[in-house]
Short mmCIF file of N, CA and C in Angstrom, two decimals:
data_model
loop_
_atom_site.label_atom_id
_atom_site.label_comp_id
_atom_site.label_asym_id
_atom_site.label_seq_id
_atom_site.Cartn_x
_atom_site.Cartn_y
_atom_site.Cartn_z
N UNK A 8 93.57 105.11 91.33
CA UNK A 8 94.74 103.81 91.15
C UNK A 8 93.78 102.57 91.62
N UNK A 9 94.02 101.88 90.83
CA UNK A 9 93.08 100.43 91.01
C UNK A 9 94.31 99.27 91.74
N UNK A 10 93.89 98.56 92.62
CA UNK A 10 94.37 97.34 93.02
C UNK A 10 94.95 96.49 92.26
N UNK A 11 95.90 96.10 92.01
CA UNK A 11 96.52 94.92 91.10
C UNK A 11 95.74 93.62 91.50
N UNK A 12 95.58 92.47 90.50
CA UNK A 12 95.16 91.27 90.91
C UNK A 12 96.22 90.24 90.61
N UNK A 13 96.35 89.38 91.30
CA UNK A 13 97.38 88.20 91.09
C UNK A 13 96.65 86.93 90.82
N UNK A 14 96.80 86.31 89.84
CA UNK A 14 96.07 85.14 89.55
C UNK A 14 96.83 83.78 89.94
N UNK A 15 96.29 82.72 90.29
CA UNK A 15 97.02 81.62 90.71
C UNK A 15 96.65 80.45 89.55
N UNK A 16 97.06 79.13 89.75
CA UNK A 16 96.75 78.25 88.63
C UNK A 16 95.30 78.17 88.47
N UNK A 17 94.70 77.76 89.52
CA UNK A 17 93.17 77.58 89.65
C UNK A 17 92.55 78.79 88.52
N UNK A 18 92.85 79.87 88.45
CA UNK A 18 92.43 81.02 87.58
C UNK A 18 92.79 80.44 86.05
N UNK A 19 93.78 80.13 85.89
CA UNK A 19 94.12 79.63 84.38
C UNK A 19 93.57 78.53 84.10
N UNK A 20 93.52 77.47 84.84
CA UNK A 20 92.78 76.23 84.61
C UNK A 20 91.22 76.56 84.33
N UNK A 21 90.60 77.32 85.19
CA UNK A 21 89.24 77.92 85.11
C UNK A 21 89.15 78.27 83.70
N UNK A 22 90.03 79.24 83.18
CA UNK A 22 90.02 80.04 81.73
C UNK A 22 90.24 79.08 80.80
N UNK A 23 90.90 78.31 81.17
CA UNK A 23 91.29 77.12 79.91
C UNK A 23 89.99 76.21 79.80
N UNK A 24 88.92 76.16 80.94
CA UNK A 24 87.91 75.51 80.78
C UNK A 24 86.81 76.17 80.36
N UNK A 25 87.06 77.53 79.82
CA UNK A 25 86.18 78.66 79.51
C UNK A 25 84.91 78.91 80.59
N UNK A 26 85.56 79.13 81.82
CA UNK A 26 84.70 79.42 82.93
C UNK A 26 84.14 80.90 82.70
N UNK A 27 83.05 81.08 82.45
CA UNK A 27 82.47 82.59 82.10
C UNK A 27 82.66 83.73 83.17
N UNK A 28 82.30 83.01 84.41
CA UNK A 28 82.82 83.71 85.48
C UNK A 28 84.08 84.61 85.86
N UNK A 29 85.01 83.54 85.52
CA UNK A 29 86.47 84.07 85.56
C UNK A 29 86.55 85.21 84.15
N UNK A 30 86.14 84.79 82.89
CA UNK A 30 86.27 85.66 82.04
C UNK A 30 85.57 87.08 82.15
N UNK A 31 84.35 86.89 82.91
CA UNK A 31 83.69 88.34 83.27
C UNK A 31 84.52 89.15 84.28
N UNK A 32 85.14 88.50 85.13
CA UNK A 32 86.05 89.18 86.22
C UNK A 32 87.29 89.61 85.66
N UNK A 33 87.90 89.03 84.43
CA UNK A 33 89.11 89.31 83.83
C UNK A 33 88.75 90.61 82.92
N UNK A 34 87.66 90.26 82.19
CA UNK A 34 87.51 91.60 81.08
C UNK A 34 87.11 92.85 81.94
N UNK A 35 86.40 92.59 83.25
CA UNK A 35 85.96 93.99 83.69
C UNK A 35 87.56 94.60 84.39
N UNK A 36 88.33 93.61 84.97
CA UNK A 36 89.65 94.18 85.36
C UNK A 36 90.31 94.81 84.41
N UNK A 37 90.43 94.42 82.98
CA UNK A 37 90.89 94.79 81.91
C UNK A 37 90.28 96.31 81.66
N UNK A 38 89.20 96.29 81.61
CA UNK A 38 88.45 97.75 81.33
C UNK A 38 88.65 98.50 82.65
N UNK A 39 88.86 98.22 83.60
CA UNK A 39 89.34 99.36 84.79
C UNK A 39 90.94 99.57 84.83
N UNK A 40 91.52 99.05 83.85
CA UNK A 40 92.82 99.14 83.93
C UNK A 40 93.95 98.72 84.94
N UNK A 41 93.49 97.52 85.80
CA UNK A 41 94.03 96.89 86.49
C UNK A 41 95.33 96.17 86.03
N UNK A 42 96.82 96.07 86.63
CA UNK A 42 97.54 95.31 86.42
C UNK A 42 97.21 93.71 86.88
N UNK A 43 97.29 92.87 85.97
CA UNK A 43 96.87 91.45 86.26
C UNK A 43 98.24 90.78 86.01
N UNK A 44 98.58 89.99 87.10
CA UNK A 44 99.83 89.62 87.02
C UNK A 44 99.84 87.96 87.27
N UNK A 45 100.55 87.23 87.05
CA UNK A 45 100.69 85.97 86.97
C UNK A 45 102.02 85.42 86.99
N UNK A 46 102.48 84.90 88.24
CA UNK A 46 103.82 84.33 88.15
C UNK A 46 104.18 83.40 86.87
N UNK A 47 105.53 83.47 86.49
CA UNK A 47 105.83 82.63 85.45
C UNK A 47 105.82 81.17 85.87
N UNK A 48 105.91 80.91 87.13
CA UNK A 48 105.42 79.32 87.42
C UNK A 48 104.44 78.91 87.48
N UNK A 49 103.34 79.97 87.81
CA UNK A 49 101.97 79.24 87.57
C UNK A 49 101.47 78.98 86.14
N UNK A 50 102.14 79.99 85.15
CA UNK A 50 101.98 79.62 83.92
C UNK A 50 102.53 78.11 83.47
N UNK A 51 103.70 77.94 83.98
CA UNK A 51 104.26 76.63 83.78
C UNK A 51 103.42 75.36 84.52
N UNK A 52 102.73 75.71 85.56
CA UNK A 52 102.06 74.63 86.09
C UNK A 52 100.49 74.48 85.22
N UNK A 53 100.23 75.29 84.54
CA UNK A 53 99.08 75.31 83.90
C UNK A 53 99.04 74.91 82.49
N UNK A 54 100.24 75.12 81.89
CA UNK A 54 100.31 75.14 80.45
C UNK A 54 100.55 73.78 79.98
N UNK A 55 99.89 73.09 78.97
CA UNK A 55 100.02 71.74 78.33
C UNK A 55 100.34 71.81 77.16
N UNK A 56 99.62 72.20 76.26
CA UNK A 56 99.68 71.95 74.97
C UNK A 56 99.06 73.35 74.18
N UNK A 57 99.91 74.04 73.38
CA UNK A 57 99.89 75.36 72.59
C UNK A 57 98.58 75.14 71.92
N UNK A 58 98.34 73.82 71.09
CA UNK A 58 97.30 73.89 69.96
C UNK A 58 95.91 73.70 70.85
N UNK A 59 95.93 73.26 72.07
CA UNK A 59 94.53 73.25 72.74
C UNK A 59 94.35 74.25 73.68
N UNK A 60 95.34 75.24 74.07
CA UNK A 60 95.12 76.12 74.94
C UNK A 60 95.16 77.52 74.28
N UNK A 61 94.33 77.74 73.36
CA UNK A 61 94.20 79.09 72.60
C UNK A 61 93.64 80.15 73.42
N UNK A 62 92.50 79.66 74.08
CA UNK A 62 92.07 80.47 75.06
C UNK A 62 92.76 81.20 76.16
N UNK A 63 93.33 80.19 76.60
CA UNK A 63 94.23 80.42 77.84
C UNK A 63 95.56 81.29 77.29
N UNK A 64 96.00 81.30 76.23
CA UNK A 64 97.06 82.02 75.48
C UNK A 64 96.65 83.39 75.12
N UNK A 65 95.14 83.62 74.86
CA UNK A 65 94.51 84.78 74.70
C UNK A 65 94.37 85.63 76.12
N UNK A 66 93.96 84.81 77.02
CA UNK A 66 93.91 85.42 78.41
C UNK A 66 95.09 85.93 78.72
N UNK A 67 96.27 85.14 78.57
CA UNK A 67 97.61 85.57 79.18
C UNK A 67 98.04 86.80 78.58
N UNK A 68 97.73 86.88 77.31
CA UNK A 68 98.46 88.12 76.50
C UNK A 68 97.91 89.56 77.03
N UNK A 69 96.70 89.45 78.02
CA UNK A 69 96.25 90.60 78.73
C UNK A 69 96.87 90.69 80.05
N UNK A 70 97.78 89.79 80.58
CA UNK A 70 98.40 89.81 81.82
C UNK A 70 99.86 89.91 81.62
N UNK A 71 100.26 90.73 83.06
CA UNK A 71 101.78 90.69 83.01
C UNK A 71 102.44 89.45 83.59
N UNK A 72 103.23 88.69 82.90
CA UNK A 72 103.84 87.36 83.43
C UNK A 72 104.98 87.93 84.16
N UNK A 73 105.09 87.64 85.46
CA UNK A 73 106.11 87.93 86.53
C UNK A 73 107.09 87.13 86.52
N UNK A 74 108.30 87.26 86.08
CA UNK A 74 109.31 86.19 86.11
C UNK A 74 109.76 85.70 87.73
N UNK A 75 109.94 84.62 87.73
CA UNK A 75 110.50 84.24 89.32
C UNK A 75 112.12 83.91 89.00
N UNK A 76 112.74 84.92 89.17
CA UNK A 76 114.22 85.07 89.50
C UNK A 76 114.57 84.45 90.89
N UNK A 77 115.95 84.70 90.91
CA UNK A 77 116.29 84.21 92.34
C UNK A 77 115.81 84.85 93.54
N UNK A 78 116.00 86.19 93.43
CA UNK A 78 115.47 86.79 94.74
C UNK A 78 113.90 86.29 95.27
N UNK A 79 113.05 86.59 94.24
CA UNK A 79 111.68 85.98 94.33
C UNK A 79 111.57 84.44 94.72
N UNK A 80 112.38 83.68 94.07
CA UNK A 80 112.21 82.33 94.53
C UNK A 80 112.99 82.02 95.90
N UNK A 81 113.85 82.73 96.35
CA UNK A 81 114.18 82.54 97.82
C UNK A 81 113.28 83.09 98.81
N UNK A 82 112.72 84.35 98.46
CA UNK A 82 111.53 84.83 99.30
C UNK A 82 110.47 83.74 99.33
N UNK A 83 110.03 83.16 98.30
CA UNK A 83 108.95 82.21 98.40
C UNK A 83 109.53 80.87 99.35
N UNK A 84 110.81 80.45 99.14
CA UNK A 84 111.26 79.48 99.81
C UNK A 84 111.00 79.60 101.35
N UNK A 85 111.51 81.08 101.63
CA UNK A 85 111.63 81.42 102.92
C UNK A 85 110.03 81.20 103.62
N UNK A 86 109.20 81.95 102.72
CA UNK A 86 107.82 82.03 103.18
C UNK A 86 107.43 80.12 103.32
N UNK A 87 107.65 79.44 102.45
CA UNK A 87 107.38 77.98 102.74
C UNK A 87 107.84 77.49 103.99
N UNK A 88 109.10 77.98 104.34
CA UNK A 88 109.54 77.30 105.51
C UNK A 88 108.86 78.07 106.70
N UNK A 89 108.41 79.29 106.72
CA UNK A 89 107.64 79.82 107.71
C UNK A 89 106.32 79.18 107.95
N UNK A 90 105.92 78.64 106.84
CA UNK A 90 104.30 78.18 106.74
C UNK A 90 104.24 76.84 107.02
N UNK A 91 105.45 76.09 106.76
CA UNK A 91 105.72 74.69 107.05
C UNK A 91 105.01 73.94 105.75
N UNK A 92 105.28 74.40 104.65
CA UNK A 92 104.50 74.06 103.33
C UNK A 92 105.79 73.69 102.45
N UNK A 93 105.30 73.18 101.25
CA UNK A 93 106.23 73.14 100.11
C UNK A 93 105.89 73.56 98.67
N UNK A 94 104.74 74.19 98.75
CA UNK A 94 104.24 74.68 97.46
C UNK A 94 104.69 76.22 97.26
N UNK A 95 105.81 76.20 96.34
CA UNK A 95 106.62 77.40 96.27
C UNK A 95 105.68 77.95 95.14
N UNK A 96 104.94 77.37 94.23
CA UNK A 96 104.01 78.10 93.28
C UNK A 96 103.09 79.21 94.05
N UNK A 97 102.30 78.43 95.07
CA UNK A 97 101.27 79.26 95.82
C UNK A 97 102.17 80.53 96.70
N UNK A 98 103.49 80.13 97.36
CA UNK A 98 104.33 80.99 98.09
C UNK A 98 104.64 82.18 97.00
N UNK A 99 105.18 81.95 95.77
CA UNK A 99 105.48 82.91 94.62
C UNK A 99 104.00 83.83 94.49
N UNK A 100 102.87 83.31 94.46
CA UNK A 100 101.75 83.99 94.32
C UNK A 100 101.38 84.98 95.48
N UNK A 101 101.63 84.37 96.58
CA UNK A 101 101.80 85.32 97.88
C UNK A 101 102.80 86.30 98.00
N UNK A 102 104.00 85.93 97.72
CA UNK A 102 105.17 86.78 97.60
C UNK A 102 104.72 88.05 96.80
N UNK A 103 104.44 87.82 95.64
CA UNK A 103 104.18 88.91 94.61
C UNK A 103 103.11 89.79 94.91
N UNK A 104 101.95 89.09 95.47
CA UNK A 104 100.72 89.89 95.63
C UNK A 104 101.01 90.62 97.08
N UNK A 105 101.84 90.31 98.37
CA UNK A 105 102.13 91.19 99.18
C UNK A 105 103.13 92.37 98.69
N UNK A 106 103.91 91.95 97.97
CA UNK A 106 104.84 92.91 97.53
C UNK A 106 104.02 94.11 96.80
N UNK A 107 103.03 94.08 95.95
CA UNK A 107 102.35 95.12 95.51
C UNK A 107 100.90 95.40 96.05
N UNK A 108 100.55 94.81 97.07
CA UNK A 108 99.28 95.16 97.80
C UNK A 108 98.01 94.63 96.73
N UNK A 109 98.30 93.28 96.09
CA UNK A 109 97.36 92.81 95.17
C UNK A 109 96.09 92.07 95.94
N UNK A 110 95.06 91.70 94.96
CA UNK A 110 94.39 90.88 95.42
C UNK A 110 94.42 89.82 94.73
N UNK A 111 94.59 88.36 95.57
CA UNK A 111 94.66 87.29 94.97
C UNK A 111 93.44 86.47 94.71
N UNK A 112 93.32 86.26 93.39
CA UNK A 112 92.25 85.23 93.05
C UNK A 112 92.88 83.64 92.93
N UNK A 113 92.00 82.86 93.49
CA UNK A 113 92.45 81.50 93.76
C UNK A 113 91.68 80.60 93.82
N UNK A 114 91.86 79.38 93.51
CA UNK A 114 90.94 78.16 93.84
C UNK A 114 91.06 77.48 95.26
N UNK A 115 92.23 78.05 95.79
CA UNK A 115 92.77 77.38 97.24
C UNK A 115 93.00 78.24 97.81
N UNK A 116 91.77 78.95 98.37
CA UNK A 116 92.16 80.18 99.58
C UNK A 116 92.61 79.75 100.65
N UNK A 117 92.27 78.52 101.24
CA UNK A 117 92.96 78.14 102.53
C UNK A 117 94.34 78.25 102.62
N UNK A 118 95.07 77.44 101.41
CA UNK A 118 96.48 77.73 101.31
C UNK A 118 97.17 79.03 101.16
N UNK A 119 96.40 79.78 100.24
CA UNK A 119 96.78 81.29 100.27
C UNK A 119 96.95 82.01 101.24
N UNK A 120 95.82 81.69 102.34
CA UNK A 120 95.60 82.62 103.48
C UNK A 120 96.66 81.89 104.50
N UNK A 121 96.98 80.69 104.52
CA UNK A 121 98.04 80.03 105.57
C UNK A 121 99.43 80.81 105.12
N UNK A 122 99.70 80.82 103.87
CA UNK A 122 100.97 81.45 103.66
C UNK A 122 101.05 82.83 103.89
N UNK A 123 99.85 83.75 103.73
CA UNK A 123 99.78 84.95 103.85
C UNK A 123 99.89 85.33 105.48
N UNK A 124 99.23 84.60 106.15
CA UNK A 124 99.33 84.61 107.72
C UNK A 124 100.81 84.26 108.14
N UNK A 125 101.63 83.29 107.65
CA UNK A 125 103.08 82.80 107.85
C UNK A 125 103.88 84.10 107.71
N UNK A 126 103.49 85.04 106.72
CA UNK A 126 104.40 86.24 106.13
C UNK A 126 104.60 87.16 107.25
N UNK A 127 103.55 87.28 108.23
CA UNK A 127 103.71 88.15 109.30
C UNK A 127 103.39 89.46 108.58
N UNK A 128 102.97 89.83 107.44
CA UNK A 128 102.66 91.34 106.78
C UNK A 128 101.38 91.31 107.44
N UNK A 129 101.08 92.56 107.81
CA UNK A 129 99.82 93.18 108.05
C UNK A 129 99.50 94.20 107.45
N UNK A 130 98.19 94.55 106.93
CA UNK A 130 97.26 93.62 107.00
C UNK A 130 97.65 92.29 106.05
N UNK A 131 96.75 91.31 106.01
CA UNK A 131 96.96 90.33 105.30
C UNK A 131 96.38 90.27 104.17
N UNK A 132 96.39 89.38 102.98
CA UNK A 132 96.23 89.72 101.58
C UNK A 132 94.38 89.48 101.69
N UNK A 133 94.03 90.35 100.25
CA UNK A 133 92.53 90.10 100.29
C UNK A 133 92.60 89.12 99.36
N UNK A 134 91.78 88.03 99.77
CA UNK A 134 91.75 86.71 98.74
C UNK A 134 90.41 86.43 98.20
N UNK A 135 90.34 86.22 96.85
CA UNK A 135 88.86 85.95 96.28
C UNK A 135 88.84 84.56 95.76
N UNK A 136 87.86 83.70 96.13
CA UNK A 136 87.82 82.39 95.71
C UNK A 136 87.01 82.04 94.37
N UNK A 137 87.46 81.42 93.67
CA UNK A 137 87.07 81.42 92.30
C UNK A 137 85.44 80.71 92.36
#
């Protein structure tokens, strides 16, 4: 069994910029059969133009887009309250990652680590910087 990955907005933006490193990480993860999770709000934060984001669309087609419904939204909000932050997108990333024991790939490891610590879930998240 492989550990899932959760991608944040920074990963999608790097992909959209054709960052070779993130593409290599992603292709290896696909070959390994990992679950590749992206919260729907992360897609919303990165998506701007279907005509120009063909690469990103291809990338997302190999990911599982996790809907942020009422319960997940409330959990992310509670986590923001505990952490004293307002970024519900990052909190959604952390909430999903903690729920499935995933590794988070992010361009903002400090914020993700702060949210993870505020969750009181032990052990904390494994976080990989882009």
